[in-house]
Coordinates of C-alpha atoms and ligand atoms in Angstrom, one line a residue:
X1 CA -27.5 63.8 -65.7
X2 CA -27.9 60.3 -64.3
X3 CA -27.2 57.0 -65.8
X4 CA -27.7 53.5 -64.4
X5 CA -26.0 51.0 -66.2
X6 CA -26.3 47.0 -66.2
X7 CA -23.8 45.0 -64.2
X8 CA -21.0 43.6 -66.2
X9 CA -22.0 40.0 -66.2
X10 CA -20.0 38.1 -64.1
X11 CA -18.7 34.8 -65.5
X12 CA -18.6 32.7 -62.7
X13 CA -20.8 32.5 -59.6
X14 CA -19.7 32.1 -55.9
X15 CA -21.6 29.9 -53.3
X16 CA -21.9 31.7 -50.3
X17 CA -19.3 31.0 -47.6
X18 CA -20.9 32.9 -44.6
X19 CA -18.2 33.0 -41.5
X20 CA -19.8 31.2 -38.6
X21 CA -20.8 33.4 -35.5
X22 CA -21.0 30.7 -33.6
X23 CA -18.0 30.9 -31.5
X24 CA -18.3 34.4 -30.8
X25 CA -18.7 34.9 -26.5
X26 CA -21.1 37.9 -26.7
X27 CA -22.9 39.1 -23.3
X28 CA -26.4 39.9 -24.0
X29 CA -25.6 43.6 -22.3
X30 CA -22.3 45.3 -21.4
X31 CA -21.4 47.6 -18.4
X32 CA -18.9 50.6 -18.4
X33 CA -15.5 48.9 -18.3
X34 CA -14.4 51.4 -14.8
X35 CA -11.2 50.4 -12.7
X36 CA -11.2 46.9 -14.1
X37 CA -14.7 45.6 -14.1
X38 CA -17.5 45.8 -16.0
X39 CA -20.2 48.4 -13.9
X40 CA -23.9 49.2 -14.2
X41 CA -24.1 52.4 -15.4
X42 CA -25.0 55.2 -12.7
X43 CA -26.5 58.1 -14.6
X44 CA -26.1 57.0 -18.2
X45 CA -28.3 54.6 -20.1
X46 CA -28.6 51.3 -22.0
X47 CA -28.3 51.0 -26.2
X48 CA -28.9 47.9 -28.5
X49 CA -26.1 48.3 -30.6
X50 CA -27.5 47.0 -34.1
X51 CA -25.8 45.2 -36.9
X52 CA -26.1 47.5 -40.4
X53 CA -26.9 44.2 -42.3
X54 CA -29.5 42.4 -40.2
X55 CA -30.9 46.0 -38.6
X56 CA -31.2 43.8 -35.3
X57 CA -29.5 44.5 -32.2
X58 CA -26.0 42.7 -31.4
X59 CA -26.0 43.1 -27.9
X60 CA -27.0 45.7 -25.2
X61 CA -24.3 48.4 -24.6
X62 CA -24.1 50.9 -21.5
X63 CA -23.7 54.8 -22.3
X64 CA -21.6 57.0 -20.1
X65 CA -23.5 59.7 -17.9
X66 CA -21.7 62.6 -17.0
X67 CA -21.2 60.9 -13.7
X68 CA -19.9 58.1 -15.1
X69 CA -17.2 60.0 -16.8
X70 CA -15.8 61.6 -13.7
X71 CA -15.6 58.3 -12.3
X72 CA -14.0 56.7 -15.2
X73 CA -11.5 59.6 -14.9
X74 CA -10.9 59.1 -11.3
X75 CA -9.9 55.7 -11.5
X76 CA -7.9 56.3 -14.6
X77 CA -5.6 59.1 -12.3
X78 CA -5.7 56.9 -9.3
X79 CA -3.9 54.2 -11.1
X80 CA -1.9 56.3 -13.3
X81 CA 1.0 57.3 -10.5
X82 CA 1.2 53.2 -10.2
X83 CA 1.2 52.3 -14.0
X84 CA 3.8 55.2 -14.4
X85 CA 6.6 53.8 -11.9
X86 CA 6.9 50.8 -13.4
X87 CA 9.4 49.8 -15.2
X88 CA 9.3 50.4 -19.5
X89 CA 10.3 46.5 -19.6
X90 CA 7.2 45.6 -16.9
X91 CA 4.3 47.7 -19.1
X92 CA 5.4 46.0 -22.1
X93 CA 5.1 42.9 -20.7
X94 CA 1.6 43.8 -20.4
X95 CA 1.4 45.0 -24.1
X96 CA 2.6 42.2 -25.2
X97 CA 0.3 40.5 -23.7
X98 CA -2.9 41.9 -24.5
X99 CA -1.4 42.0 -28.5
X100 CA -1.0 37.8 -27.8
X101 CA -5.4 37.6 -26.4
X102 CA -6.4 39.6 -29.5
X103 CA -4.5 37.4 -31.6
X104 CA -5.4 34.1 -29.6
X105 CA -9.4 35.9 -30.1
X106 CA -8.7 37.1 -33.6
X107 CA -11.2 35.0 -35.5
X108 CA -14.2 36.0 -32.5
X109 CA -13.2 39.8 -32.9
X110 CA -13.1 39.7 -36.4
X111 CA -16.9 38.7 -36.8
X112 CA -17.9 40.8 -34.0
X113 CA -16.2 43.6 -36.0
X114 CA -18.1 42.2 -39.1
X115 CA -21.5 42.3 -37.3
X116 CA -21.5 45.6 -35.5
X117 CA -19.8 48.1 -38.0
X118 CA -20.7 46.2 -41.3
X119 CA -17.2 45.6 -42.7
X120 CA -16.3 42.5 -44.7
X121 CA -15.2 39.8 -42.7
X122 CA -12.3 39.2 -45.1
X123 CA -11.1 42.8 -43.7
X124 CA -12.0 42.7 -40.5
X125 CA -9.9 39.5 -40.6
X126 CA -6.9 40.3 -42.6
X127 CA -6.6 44.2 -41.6
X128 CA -8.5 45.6 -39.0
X129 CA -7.6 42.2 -36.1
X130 CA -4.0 41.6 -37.4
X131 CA -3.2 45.2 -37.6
X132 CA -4.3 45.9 -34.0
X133 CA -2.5 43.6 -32.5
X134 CA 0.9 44.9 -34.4
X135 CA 0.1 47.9 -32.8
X136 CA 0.7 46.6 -29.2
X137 CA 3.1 44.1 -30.6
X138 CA 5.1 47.5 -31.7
X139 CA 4.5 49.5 -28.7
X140 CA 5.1 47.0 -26.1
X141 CA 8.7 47.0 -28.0
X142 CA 8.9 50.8 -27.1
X143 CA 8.4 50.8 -23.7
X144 CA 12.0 50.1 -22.4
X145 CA 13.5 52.6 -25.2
X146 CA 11.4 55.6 -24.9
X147 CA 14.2 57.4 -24.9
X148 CA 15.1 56.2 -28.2
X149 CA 12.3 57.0 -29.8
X150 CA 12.4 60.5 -28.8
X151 CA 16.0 61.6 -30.0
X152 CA 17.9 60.7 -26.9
X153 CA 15.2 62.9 -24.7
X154 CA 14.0 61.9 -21.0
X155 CA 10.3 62.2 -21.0
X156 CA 7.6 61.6 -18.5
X157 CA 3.8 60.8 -19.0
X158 CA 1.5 63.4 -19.3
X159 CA -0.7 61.6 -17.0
X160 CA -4.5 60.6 -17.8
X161 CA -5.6 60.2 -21.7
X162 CA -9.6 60.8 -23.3
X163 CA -9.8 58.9 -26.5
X164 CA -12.7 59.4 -28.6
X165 CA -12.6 57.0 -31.5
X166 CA -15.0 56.9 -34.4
X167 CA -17.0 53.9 -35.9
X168 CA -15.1 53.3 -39.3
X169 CA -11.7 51.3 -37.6
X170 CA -13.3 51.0 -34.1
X171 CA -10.8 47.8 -32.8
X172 CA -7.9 49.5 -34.9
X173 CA -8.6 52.9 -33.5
X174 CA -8.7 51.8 -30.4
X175 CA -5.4 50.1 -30.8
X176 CA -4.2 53.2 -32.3
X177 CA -4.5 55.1 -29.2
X178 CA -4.5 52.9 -26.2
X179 CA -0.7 51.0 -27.2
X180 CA 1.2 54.5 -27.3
X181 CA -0.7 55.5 -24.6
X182 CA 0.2 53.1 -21.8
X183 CA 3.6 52.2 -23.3
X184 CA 5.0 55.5 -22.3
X185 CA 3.2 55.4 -18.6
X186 CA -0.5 57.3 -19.4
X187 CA -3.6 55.4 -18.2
X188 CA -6.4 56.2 -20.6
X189 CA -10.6 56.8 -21.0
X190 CA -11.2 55.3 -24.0
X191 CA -15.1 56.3 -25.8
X192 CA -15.7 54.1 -28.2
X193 CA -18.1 55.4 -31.2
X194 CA -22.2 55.1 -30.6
X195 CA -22.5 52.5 -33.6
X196 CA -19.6 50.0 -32.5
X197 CA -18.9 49.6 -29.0
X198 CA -18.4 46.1 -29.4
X199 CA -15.1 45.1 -30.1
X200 CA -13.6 47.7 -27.5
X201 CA -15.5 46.1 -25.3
X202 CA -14.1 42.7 -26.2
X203 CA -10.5 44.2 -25.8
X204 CA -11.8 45.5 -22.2
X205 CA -12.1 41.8 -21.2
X206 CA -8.6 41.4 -23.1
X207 CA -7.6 44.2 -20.2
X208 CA -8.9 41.9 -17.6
X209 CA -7.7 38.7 -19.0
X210 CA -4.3 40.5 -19.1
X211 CA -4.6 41.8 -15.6
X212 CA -3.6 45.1 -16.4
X213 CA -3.9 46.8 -13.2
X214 CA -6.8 48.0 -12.2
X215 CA -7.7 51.9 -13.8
X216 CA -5.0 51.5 -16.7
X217 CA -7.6 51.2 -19.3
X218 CA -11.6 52.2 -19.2
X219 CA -13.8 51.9 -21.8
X220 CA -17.0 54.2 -21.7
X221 CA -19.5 53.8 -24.9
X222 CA -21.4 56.6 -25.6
X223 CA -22.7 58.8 -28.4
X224 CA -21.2 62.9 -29.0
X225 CA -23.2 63.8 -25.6
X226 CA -20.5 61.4 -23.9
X227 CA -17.9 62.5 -25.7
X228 CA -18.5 66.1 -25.3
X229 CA -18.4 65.7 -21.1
X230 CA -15.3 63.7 -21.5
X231 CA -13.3 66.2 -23.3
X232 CA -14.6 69.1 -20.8
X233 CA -14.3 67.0 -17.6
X234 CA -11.6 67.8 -14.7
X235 CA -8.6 65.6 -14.6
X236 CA -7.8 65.1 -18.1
X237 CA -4.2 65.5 -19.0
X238 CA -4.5 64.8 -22.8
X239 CA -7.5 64.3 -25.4
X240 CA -6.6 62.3 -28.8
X241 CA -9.7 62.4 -30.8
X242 CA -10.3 60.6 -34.6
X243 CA -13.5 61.8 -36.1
X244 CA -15.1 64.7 -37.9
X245 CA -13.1 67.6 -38.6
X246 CA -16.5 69.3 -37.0
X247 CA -16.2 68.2 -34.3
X248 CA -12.6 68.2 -33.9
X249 CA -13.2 72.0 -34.3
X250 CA -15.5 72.1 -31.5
X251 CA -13.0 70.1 -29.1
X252 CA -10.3 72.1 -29.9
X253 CA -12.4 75.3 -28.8
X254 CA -13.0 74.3 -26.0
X255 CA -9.8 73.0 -25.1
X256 CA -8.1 76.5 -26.2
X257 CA -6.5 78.1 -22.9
X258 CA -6.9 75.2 -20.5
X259 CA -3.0 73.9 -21.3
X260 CA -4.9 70.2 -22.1
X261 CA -2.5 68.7 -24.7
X262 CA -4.3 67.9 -28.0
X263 CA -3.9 65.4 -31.2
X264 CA -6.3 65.3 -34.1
X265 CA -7.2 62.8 -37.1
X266 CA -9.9 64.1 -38.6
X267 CA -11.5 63.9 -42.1
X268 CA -10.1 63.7 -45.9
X269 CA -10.6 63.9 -49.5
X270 CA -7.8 62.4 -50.6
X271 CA -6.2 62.5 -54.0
X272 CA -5.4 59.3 -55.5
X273 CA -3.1 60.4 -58.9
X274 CA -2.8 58.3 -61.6
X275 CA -0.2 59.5 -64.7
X276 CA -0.2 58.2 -68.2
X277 CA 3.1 55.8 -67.5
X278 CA 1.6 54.3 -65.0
X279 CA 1.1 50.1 -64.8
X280 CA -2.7 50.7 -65.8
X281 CA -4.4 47.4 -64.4
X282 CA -2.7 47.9 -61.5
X283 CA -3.7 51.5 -60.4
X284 CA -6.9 50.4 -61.4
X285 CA -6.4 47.5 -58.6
X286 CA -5.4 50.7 -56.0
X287 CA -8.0 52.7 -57.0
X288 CA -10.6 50.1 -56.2
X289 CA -8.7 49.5 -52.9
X290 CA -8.6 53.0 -52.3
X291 CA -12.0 53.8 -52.5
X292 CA -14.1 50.5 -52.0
X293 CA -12.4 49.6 -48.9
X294 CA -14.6 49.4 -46.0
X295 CA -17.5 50.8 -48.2
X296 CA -15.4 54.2 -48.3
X297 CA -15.8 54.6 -44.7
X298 CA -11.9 55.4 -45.0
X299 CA -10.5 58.8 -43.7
X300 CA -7.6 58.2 -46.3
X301 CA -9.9 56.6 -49.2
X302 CA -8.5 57.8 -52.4
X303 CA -12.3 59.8 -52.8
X304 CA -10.6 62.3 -55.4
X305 CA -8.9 60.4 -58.6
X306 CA -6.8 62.7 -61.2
X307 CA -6.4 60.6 -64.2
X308 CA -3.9 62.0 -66.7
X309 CA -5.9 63.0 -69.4
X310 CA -4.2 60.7 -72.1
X311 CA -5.0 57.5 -70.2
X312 CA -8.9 58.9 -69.0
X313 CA -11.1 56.6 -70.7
X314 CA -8.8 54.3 -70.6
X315 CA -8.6 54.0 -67.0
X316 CA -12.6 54.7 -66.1
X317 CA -13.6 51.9 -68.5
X318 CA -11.5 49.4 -66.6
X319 CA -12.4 50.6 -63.7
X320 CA -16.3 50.6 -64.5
X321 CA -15.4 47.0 -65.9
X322 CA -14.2 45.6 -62.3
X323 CA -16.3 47.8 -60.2
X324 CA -18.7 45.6 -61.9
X325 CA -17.3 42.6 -60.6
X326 CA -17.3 43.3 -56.6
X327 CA -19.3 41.7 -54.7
X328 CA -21.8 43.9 -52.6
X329 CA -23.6 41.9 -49.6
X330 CA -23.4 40.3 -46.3
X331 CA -20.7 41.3 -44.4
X332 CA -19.9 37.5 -42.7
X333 CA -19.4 36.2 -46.4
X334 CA -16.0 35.4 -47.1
X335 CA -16.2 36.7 -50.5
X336 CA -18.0 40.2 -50.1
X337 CA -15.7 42.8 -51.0
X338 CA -18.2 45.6 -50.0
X339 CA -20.4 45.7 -46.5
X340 CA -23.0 47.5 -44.9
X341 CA -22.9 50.9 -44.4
X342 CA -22.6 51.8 -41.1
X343 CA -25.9 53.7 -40.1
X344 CA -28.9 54.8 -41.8
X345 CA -27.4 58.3 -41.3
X346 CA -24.5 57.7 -42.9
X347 CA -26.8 56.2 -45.7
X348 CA -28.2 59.2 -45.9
X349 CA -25.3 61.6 -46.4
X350 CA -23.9 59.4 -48.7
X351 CA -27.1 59.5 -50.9
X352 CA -27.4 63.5 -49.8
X353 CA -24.0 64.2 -51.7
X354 CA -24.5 61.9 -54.6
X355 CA -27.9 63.4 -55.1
X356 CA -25.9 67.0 -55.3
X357 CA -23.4 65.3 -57.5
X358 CA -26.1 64.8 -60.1
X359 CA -27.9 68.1 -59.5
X360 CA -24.6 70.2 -59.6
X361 CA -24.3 68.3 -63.5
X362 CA -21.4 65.2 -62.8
X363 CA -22.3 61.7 -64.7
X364 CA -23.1 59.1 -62.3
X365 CA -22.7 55.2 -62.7
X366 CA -23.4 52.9 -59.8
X367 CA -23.3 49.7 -60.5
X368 CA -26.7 47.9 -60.7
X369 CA -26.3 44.4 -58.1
X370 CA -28.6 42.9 -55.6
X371 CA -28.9 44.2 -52.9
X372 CA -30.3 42.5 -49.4
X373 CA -33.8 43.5 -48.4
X374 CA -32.6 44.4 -44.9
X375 CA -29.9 46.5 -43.9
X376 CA -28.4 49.6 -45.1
X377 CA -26.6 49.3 -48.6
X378 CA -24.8 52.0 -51.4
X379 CA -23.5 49.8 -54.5
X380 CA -20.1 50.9 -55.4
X381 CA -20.4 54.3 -57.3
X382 CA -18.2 56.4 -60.0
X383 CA -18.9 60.3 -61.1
X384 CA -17.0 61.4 -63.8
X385 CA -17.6 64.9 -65.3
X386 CA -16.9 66.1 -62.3
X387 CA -15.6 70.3 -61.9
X388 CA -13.1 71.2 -58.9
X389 CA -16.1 73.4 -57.1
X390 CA -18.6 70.3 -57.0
X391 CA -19.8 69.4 -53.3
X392 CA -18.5 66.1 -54.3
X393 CA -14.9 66.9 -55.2
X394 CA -15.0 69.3 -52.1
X395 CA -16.9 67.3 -49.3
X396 CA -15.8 64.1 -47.8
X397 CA -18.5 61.5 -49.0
X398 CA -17.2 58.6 -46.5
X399 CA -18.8 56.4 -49.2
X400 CA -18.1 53.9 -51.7
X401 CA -18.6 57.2 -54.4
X402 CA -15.3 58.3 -56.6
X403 CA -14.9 61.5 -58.2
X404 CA -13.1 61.6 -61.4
X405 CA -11.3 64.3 -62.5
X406 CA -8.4 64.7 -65.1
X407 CA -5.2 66.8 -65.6
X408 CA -2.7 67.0 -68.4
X409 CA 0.7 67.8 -67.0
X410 CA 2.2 67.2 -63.4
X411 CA 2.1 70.7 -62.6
X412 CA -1.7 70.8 -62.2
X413 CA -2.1 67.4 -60.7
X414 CA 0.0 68.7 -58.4
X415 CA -2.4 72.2 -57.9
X416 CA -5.2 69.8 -58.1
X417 CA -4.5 67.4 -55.9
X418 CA -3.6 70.1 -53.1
X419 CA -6.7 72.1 -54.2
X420 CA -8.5 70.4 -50.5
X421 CA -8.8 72.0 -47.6
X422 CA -7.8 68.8 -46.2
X423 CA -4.3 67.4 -46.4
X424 CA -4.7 63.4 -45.1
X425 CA -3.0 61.5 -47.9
X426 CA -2.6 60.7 -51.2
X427 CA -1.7 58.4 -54.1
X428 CA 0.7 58.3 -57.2
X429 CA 0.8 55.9 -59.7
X430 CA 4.3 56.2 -62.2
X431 CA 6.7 54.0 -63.2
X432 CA 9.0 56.7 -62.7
X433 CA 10.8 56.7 -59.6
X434 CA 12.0 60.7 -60.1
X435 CA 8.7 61.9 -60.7
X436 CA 6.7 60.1 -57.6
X437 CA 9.5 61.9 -55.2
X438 CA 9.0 64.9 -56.9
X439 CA 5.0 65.0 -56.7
X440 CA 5.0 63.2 -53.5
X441 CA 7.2 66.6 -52.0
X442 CA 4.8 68.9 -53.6
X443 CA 1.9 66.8 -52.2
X444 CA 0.3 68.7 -49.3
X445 CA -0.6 65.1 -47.1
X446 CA 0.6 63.2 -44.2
X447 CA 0.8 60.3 -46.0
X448 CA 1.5 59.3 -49.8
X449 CA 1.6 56.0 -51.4
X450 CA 3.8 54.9 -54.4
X451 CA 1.7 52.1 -56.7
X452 CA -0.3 51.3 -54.0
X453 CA -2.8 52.7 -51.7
X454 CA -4.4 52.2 -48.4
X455 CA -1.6 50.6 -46.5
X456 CA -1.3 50.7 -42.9
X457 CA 1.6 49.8 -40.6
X458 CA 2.6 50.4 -37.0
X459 CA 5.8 51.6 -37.6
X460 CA 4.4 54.1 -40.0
X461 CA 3.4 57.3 -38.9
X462 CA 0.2 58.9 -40.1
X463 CA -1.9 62.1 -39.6
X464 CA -2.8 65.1 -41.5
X465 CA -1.7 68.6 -42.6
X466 CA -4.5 71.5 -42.8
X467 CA -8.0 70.6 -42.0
X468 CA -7.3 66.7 -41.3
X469 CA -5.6 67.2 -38.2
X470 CA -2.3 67.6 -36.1
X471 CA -0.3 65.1 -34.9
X472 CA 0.9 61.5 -36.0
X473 CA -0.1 58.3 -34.4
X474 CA 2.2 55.1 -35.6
X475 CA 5.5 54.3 -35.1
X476 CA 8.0 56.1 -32.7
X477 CA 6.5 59.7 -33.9
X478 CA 3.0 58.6 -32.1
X479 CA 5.3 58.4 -28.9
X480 CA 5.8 62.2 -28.7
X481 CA 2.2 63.2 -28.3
X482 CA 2.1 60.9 -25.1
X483 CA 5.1 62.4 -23.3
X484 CA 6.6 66.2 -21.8
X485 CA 9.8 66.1 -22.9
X486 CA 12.4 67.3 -20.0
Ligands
NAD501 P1 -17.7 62.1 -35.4 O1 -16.8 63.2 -35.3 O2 -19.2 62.3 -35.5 O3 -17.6 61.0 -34.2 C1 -16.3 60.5 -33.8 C2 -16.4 60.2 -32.4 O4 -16.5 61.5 -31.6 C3 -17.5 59.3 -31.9 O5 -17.0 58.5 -30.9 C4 -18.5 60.3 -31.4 O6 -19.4 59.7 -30.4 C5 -17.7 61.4 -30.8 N1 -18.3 62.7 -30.7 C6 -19.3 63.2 -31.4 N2 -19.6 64.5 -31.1 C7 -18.7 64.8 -30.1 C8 -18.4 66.0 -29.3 N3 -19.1 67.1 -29.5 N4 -17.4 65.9 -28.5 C9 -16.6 64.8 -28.3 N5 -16.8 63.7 -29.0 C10 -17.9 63.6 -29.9 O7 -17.2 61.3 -36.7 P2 -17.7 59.9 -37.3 O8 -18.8 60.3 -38.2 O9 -18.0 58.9 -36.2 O10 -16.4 59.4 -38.1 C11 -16.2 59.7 -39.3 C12 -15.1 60.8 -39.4 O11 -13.9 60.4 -38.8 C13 -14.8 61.1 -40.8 O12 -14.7 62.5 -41.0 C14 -13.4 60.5 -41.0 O13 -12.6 61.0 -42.0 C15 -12.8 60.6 -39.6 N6 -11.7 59.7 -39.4 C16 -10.4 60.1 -39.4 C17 -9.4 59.2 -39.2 C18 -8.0 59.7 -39.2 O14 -7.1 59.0 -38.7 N7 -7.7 60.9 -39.6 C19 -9.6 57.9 -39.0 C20 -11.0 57.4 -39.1 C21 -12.0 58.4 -39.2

């Protein structure tokens, strides 16, 4: 059953206030970023890499050829013995500085962000730029204290690092991996995702305006073929891979046996719990954060919402009230809340699992809005009705789609929320202190927020339990999977 309901009427209008691309330094086409310059491809190709909103190409983008990945990888171990005898107190210098030319290129990175991935530009500015510079900020503090950070334990690098990154976070991702990387000595092959190369290849020039030494950091774009030869290649000391839990599957198979050390983030279906003493208007705040930022394309977005049963309707009704008030539209306009999705085959999944949502018998509302011509667009979307078996309570939508569900007593929003096969985080919302320990121990997730939800921070650690992943990547935690311990 399927419902489409009129858009709450919104009382006041907003001019546009579209952020200005004009400062942005884009080359109309981009080499491999190989031992410190930018290189013509040798057995890879060339890519427009298109914005989501406009469906025109950005700029011109080199993919990786299997060559080009064991030459990328060769200059990476070259300048790894180098990188590795310096002092802690010498790479962070480095750190430190490339943190300082993302923030003195913040507002250029932030559109560019904007226009490849589809992201609101008042995220891209305020999360995704900030936070990626607190992430080198952080780790360029940890490079003289390893030690520290590993319980008093010498440790060593492990040597050369493949990072595959995915398209949702690409900047932040690749902030994610690279600081903890090089701050305890690794040099790194970074592979941006096929959909936003951009912005790593901004922080590649960052690299160079840095003058990081030659092979610390290269930057291959490329789509799964890419990423596949990178993983497989000779020479590679370490793979940390964000993405699917598919094809985190797949790389860990054919890792098995060869002794490469291994860290996954993969996928979620988070539950985002919301009890009957909870501040109402504010969960319903978190639960809009949780799920409508970034469109959904969130690993952690609160996709699974367990309302307790006495507070149901009120809760959805608010919620329908100011889903009906976000704004839905270009991405470079300071006041959209909700972007472009990122591909037209992420478009398509989305509208794949919401079309089983209906046909498996959950009440759909999406709110009714605008929407531009060009582009590729999903208006914010609510299923209530929803039963534990349904593809969408089971299947990560990576959407901006919420499934409803309800519980009456802690004990099965508890079973509920750990009835995932995935285990990446999770939200309570109490106003009693006692009980959000209590659930949040029972809660089978790397990460839980307390009256809040989707907040990020680099001393934080984060990762998953069951099908989300191994490993943690923040704070002095994301240290250990960089280092052999002696
Ligand atoms: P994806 O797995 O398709 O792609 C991720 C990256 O892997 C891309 O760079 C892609 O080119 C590369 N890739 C694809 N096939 C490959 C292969 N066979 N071998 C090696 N590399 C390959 O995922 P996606 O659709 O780009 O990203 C969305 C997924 O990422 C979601 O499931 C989301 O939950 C997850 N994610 C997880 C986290 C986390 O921290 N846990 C963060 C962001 C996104």
């Amino acid at each position: 059953m399927s419902t489409q309901e009129t858009r709450t009427r919104i009382v006041w209008d907003y001019a546009p206030a579209p952020e200005s691309p004009d400062h942005v330094r884009l080359r109309d086409s981009y080499g491999l970023f190989v031992n410190g310059e930018f290189a013509d491809p040798k057995d890879g190709t060339r890519v427009p890499s298109i914005s989501p909103s406009t469906e025109e190409p950005v700029a011109e983008v080199a993919f990786a050829g299997p060559e080009d990945v064991r030459g990328a990888i060769a200059a990476a171990r070259a300048a790894q013995p180098g990188w590795a005898a310096l002092s802690g107190l010498e790479r962070g210098k480095y750190l430190f500085r490339v943190a300082r030319l993302i923030q003195e290129r913040a507002r250029e990175m932030a559109v560019v962000e904007s226009m490849d991935g589809g992201k609101p530009i008042r995220e891209s500015r305020d999360v995704d730029v900030p936070l990626a510079a607190a992430h080198f900020f952080h780790y360029a503090g940890w490079a003289d204290k390893l030690s520290y950070g590993l319980a008093g334990r010498e440790a060593a690098p492990l040597g050369v690092a493949a990072q595959i990154v995915p398209w949702n976070f690409p900047l932040l991702m690749a902030a994610w991996k690279l600081a903890p990387a090089l701050a305890c000595g690794n040099t790194a092959v970074l592979k941006p995702a096929e959909t936003t190369p951009l912005s790593a290849l901004l922080l590649a020039e960052i690299c160079q305006e840095a003058e990081l030494p030659p092979g610390v950091v290269q930057v291959l774009p490329g789509d799964g073929a890419t990423g596949a030869a990178l993983v497989r290649a000779d020479g590679i000391d370490k793979v940390a891979f964000t993405g699917s839990t598919a094809v985190g599957k797949d790389i860990q198979a054919a890792l098995a046996g060869t002794g490469t050390s291994l860290t996954l983030e993969l996928g979620g279906k988070s539950a985002n719990v919301v009890f009957e003493d909870a501040a109402l208007d504010q969960a319903v705040e978190g639960i809009v954060n949780g799920i409508f930022f970034n469109q959904g394309h969130v690993c952690c977005a609160g996709s699974r919402l367990l309302i307790q049963e006495s507070v149901a309707d009120v809760v959805i009704g608010k919620l329908w009230e100011r889903m009906g008030r976000l704004r839905v539209g270009d991405p470079l306009d300071k006041n959209t809340d909700v972007g472009a999705i990122n591909s037209a085959e992420q478009l398509e999944r989305i509208e794949a699992l919401v079309a089983a949502g209906e046909e498996e018998g959950a009440l759909r509302r999406t709110v009714a809005c605008e929407l531009p011509e060009r582009g590729w667009w999903f208006a914010p979307t609510i299923f209530t009705e929803v039963a534990p078996a349904h593809r969408i309570a089971v299947e990560e939508i990576f959407g901006p789609v919420v499934s409803v569900m309800t519980f009456r007593t802690q004990a099965e929003a508890i079973e509920k929320a750990n009835n995932s096969t995935y285990g990446l985080a999770a939200g309570i919302w109490t106003d009693k202190g006692s009980k959000a320990f209590e659930v949040a121990s029972a809660l089978e997730a790397g990460v839980v927020w307390q009256n809040t939800y989707n907040k990020f921070d680099p001393t934080a650690a984060f990762g998953g339990y069951k099908e989300s992943g191994f490993g943690r990547e923040g704070g002095p935690a994301g240290l250990r999977h960089y280092v052999r311990l002696s």
